Amino acid sequence: MKGFYGKYGGRFIPETLIPAVEELEEAFEAFKKDEYAQKELDELLESYAGRPTPITYAKRMSEAYGFELYLKREDLLHTGAHKINNTLGQAMLTKFMGKKRIIAETGAGQHGVATATAAALLGLECVIYMGAVDVERQAPNVKRMKLLGAEVRIVDEGSRTLKDAINAALKDWVTNVKTTHYLIGSVVGPHPFPEVVAYFQSVIGREAREYFEERGFYPDAVVACVGGGSNAIGIFRGFVDLDVELIGVEAGGTGDDPGEHARTLGLGKPGILHGAFSYLLYDENGQVLPVHSVSAGLDYPGVGPEHAYLKDTGRVEYTYCRDEDALSAFMELSRLEGIIPALESSHALGFLLKNRERFEGKKVLVNLSGRGDKDLGIVLGGEL
Ligand SMILES: *Cc1c(COP(=O)(O)O)cnc(C)c1O
């Protein structure tokens, strides 16, 4: 069925939003077929964002751990992570629809910065909704967004975090849908958002596959961290039809109790969140559970519906990495390769290092979704 991945996905939204998502779906289909628009996007990805990103063979780390480690270097992109692939794509789609205004919501602030960046580049008005608690926690990103010309609207209702920011953004969208595009940051939300974001992120997998095909082999396994799931879908799509193991790594936090992790696929159950049917973390009363890990970018109580489907079919293995293992991977990659990875990406690496025997002699491709400069304060604590 259209808009579904197996039984997951769909559109569980108020009637008032149906025309907006239908308009988006139509524009997205036209955008994909428009050669001029595609060329413009490719040009921006190259000349502005820094694509294609290289693949680095991590020689010293491979020698130390007994596998062959390849890194897809999304950390080298402008603004420091894969998020710019999606925000540039959707900002172009906004213009394609003849709209002049972008809204988004952000928790950790990374998606807000990537959205404000794309809006500045394309001359679009930009409003970012952010919970008051998050504004306090992510002060440098708030400054970045303002510097980039975005208006940051502080949401002081409910838990004053991402959930409330999403509600505020939805309210804005309903009111201003004629002029405004809601730029969602991961492969989540009602159809067609998961497909739109997957489309813009699949450039990662396409480039990676080309790299291996030019060399006459494929990796044995591809590993990526999973928050909402966009960088993982982006790289998995390049290999899903091949005999290559695909592994998604969720934030294992400090333990298995509620509030100690973000293992939506590992410990959650199917339900409806943010307009789509997928796995999520909730209690017996249907209340969405709080999630927490060392990496704010992975702390989302839901996950994209395509991942739910890939889990049920068994095509992708979903596992987790604890905070401490992500932190030691962060240190290891810094010392052995001179690359400081984002804490999110460190979860993919941490899983690999922890399970080195399983991957002995194997070629493993890790999606290095972002760089870790933003995480130094958390990792080094008082030392900075
Ligand atoms: C936001 C972010 C993630 C998590 O988002 P996905 O949609 O799961 O990719 C992962 N890595 C980095 C560096 C991020 O900034």
Short mmCIF file of N, CA, C and O in Angstrom, two decimals, residues 107-110 134 137-138 162 291-300 343-344 347 374-375 378:
data_model
loop_
_atom_site.label_atom_id
_atom_site.label_comp_id
_atom_site.label_asym_id
_atom_site.label_seq_id
_atom_site.Cartn_x
_atom_site.Cartn_y
_atom_site.Cartn_z
N GLY A 107 15.63 19.26 18.92
CA GLY A 107 15.87 18.93 20.32
C GLY A 107 17.30 19.29 20.68
O GLY A 107 17.57 20.23 21.42
N ALA A 108 18.24 18.53 20.09
CA ALA A 108 19.65 18.78 20.37
C ALA A 108 20.17 20.02 19.66
O ALA A 108 21.23 20.53 19.98
N GLY A 109 19.43 20.48 18.66
CA GLY A 109 19.82 21.70 17.97
C GLY A 109 20.51 21.48 16.64
O GLY A 109 20.61 22.38 15.82
N GLN A 110 20.99 20.24 16.40
CA GLN A 110 21.74 19.97 15.17
C GLN A 110 20.86 20.13 13.92
O GLN A 110 21.27 20.68 12.93
N ASP A 134 15.52 22.49 26.26
CA ASP A 134 16.55 22.25 25.26
C ASP A 134 17.31 23.53 24.90
O ASP A 134 18.51 23.50 24.63
N ARG A 137 19.92 23.81 27.41
CA ARG A 137 20.97 22.78 27.28
C ARG A 137 21.85 22.98 26.05
O ARG A 137 22.98 22.53 26.01
N GLN A 138 21.27 23.57 25.00
CA GLN A 138 21.98 23.64 23.71
C GLN A 138 22.26 25.08 23.31
O GLN A 138 22.11 25.45 22.14
N LEU A 162 11.48 18.35 23.12
CA LEU A 162 11.20 18.11 21.71
C LEU A 162 9.72 17.86 21.40
O LEU A 162 9.17 18.39 20.44
N VAL A 291 13.43 9.04 27.00
CA VAL A 291 14.62 8.30 26.58
C VAL A 291 15.85 9.11 26.97
O VAL A 291 15.79 10.33 27.07
N HIS A 292 16.94 8.41 27.19
CA HIS A 292 18.16 9.14 27.51
C HIS A 292 19.40 8.32 27.19
O HIS A 292 19.48 7.15 27.48
N SER A 293 20.37 9.00 26.56
CA SER A 293 21.69 8.40 26.37
C SER A 293 22.71 9.52 26.38
O SER A 293 22.35 10.70 26.49
N VAL A 294 23.97 9.16 26.25
CA VAL A 294 25.04 10.15 26.25
C VAL A 294 24.96 11.04 25.01
O VAL A 294 25.53 12.12 24.97
N SER A 295 24.24 10.56 23.98
CA SER A 295 24.18 11.28 22.73
C SER A 295 22.78 11.84 22.48
O SER A 295 21.85 11.10 22.17
N ALA A 296 22.63 13.15 22.60
CA ALA A 296 21.31 13.79 22.44
C ALA A 296 20.71 13.50 21.07
O ALA A 296 19.49 13.39 20.93
N GLY A 297 21.55 13.34 20.06
CA GLY A 297 21.06 13.12 18.69
C GLY A 297 20.38 11.77 18.49
O GLY A 297 19.72 11.54 17.48
N LEU A 298 20.55 10.84 19.43
CA LEU A 298 19.90 9.53 19.32
C LEU A 298 18.70 9.41 20.24
O LEU A 298 17.99 8.40 20.24
N ASP A 299 18.44 10.43 21.05
CA ASP A 299 17.39 10.37 22.07
C ASP A 299 16.02 10.70 21.50
O ASP A 299 15.49 11.80 21.71
N TYR A 300 15.45 9.76 20.78
CA TYR A 300 14.11 9.94 20.22
C TYR A 300 13.31 8.67 20.55
O TYR A 300 13.80 7.57 20.31
N LEU A 343 29.29 11.65 18.90
CA LEU A 343 28.91 10.61 19.86
C LEU A 343 27.87 9.67 19.25
O LEU A 343 27.83 8.48 19.57
N GLU A 344 27.01 10.20 18.37
CA GLU A 344 26.03 9.34 17.70
C GLU A 344 26.76 8.27 16.90
O GLU A 344 26.55 7.07 17.10
N HIS A 347 28.44 5.27 18.51
CA HIS A 347 27.64 4.10 18.88
C HIS A 347 27.82 2.98 17.85
O HIS A 347 27.91 1.80 18.22
N LYS A 374 31.25 19.04 18.59
CA LYS A 374 30.12 19.46 19.42
C LYS A 374 30.03 18.67 20.73
O LYS A 374 29.31 19.08 21.64
N ASP A 375 30.74 17.55 20.79
CA ASP A 375 30.59 16.66 21.95
C ASP A 375 31.73 16.74 22.95
O ASP A 375 31.73 16.02 23.96
N ILE A 378 30.84 17.16 26.65
CA ILE A 378 30.24 15.98 27.30
C ILE A 378 31.31 14.93 27.57
O ILE A 378 31.36 14.33 28.65
#
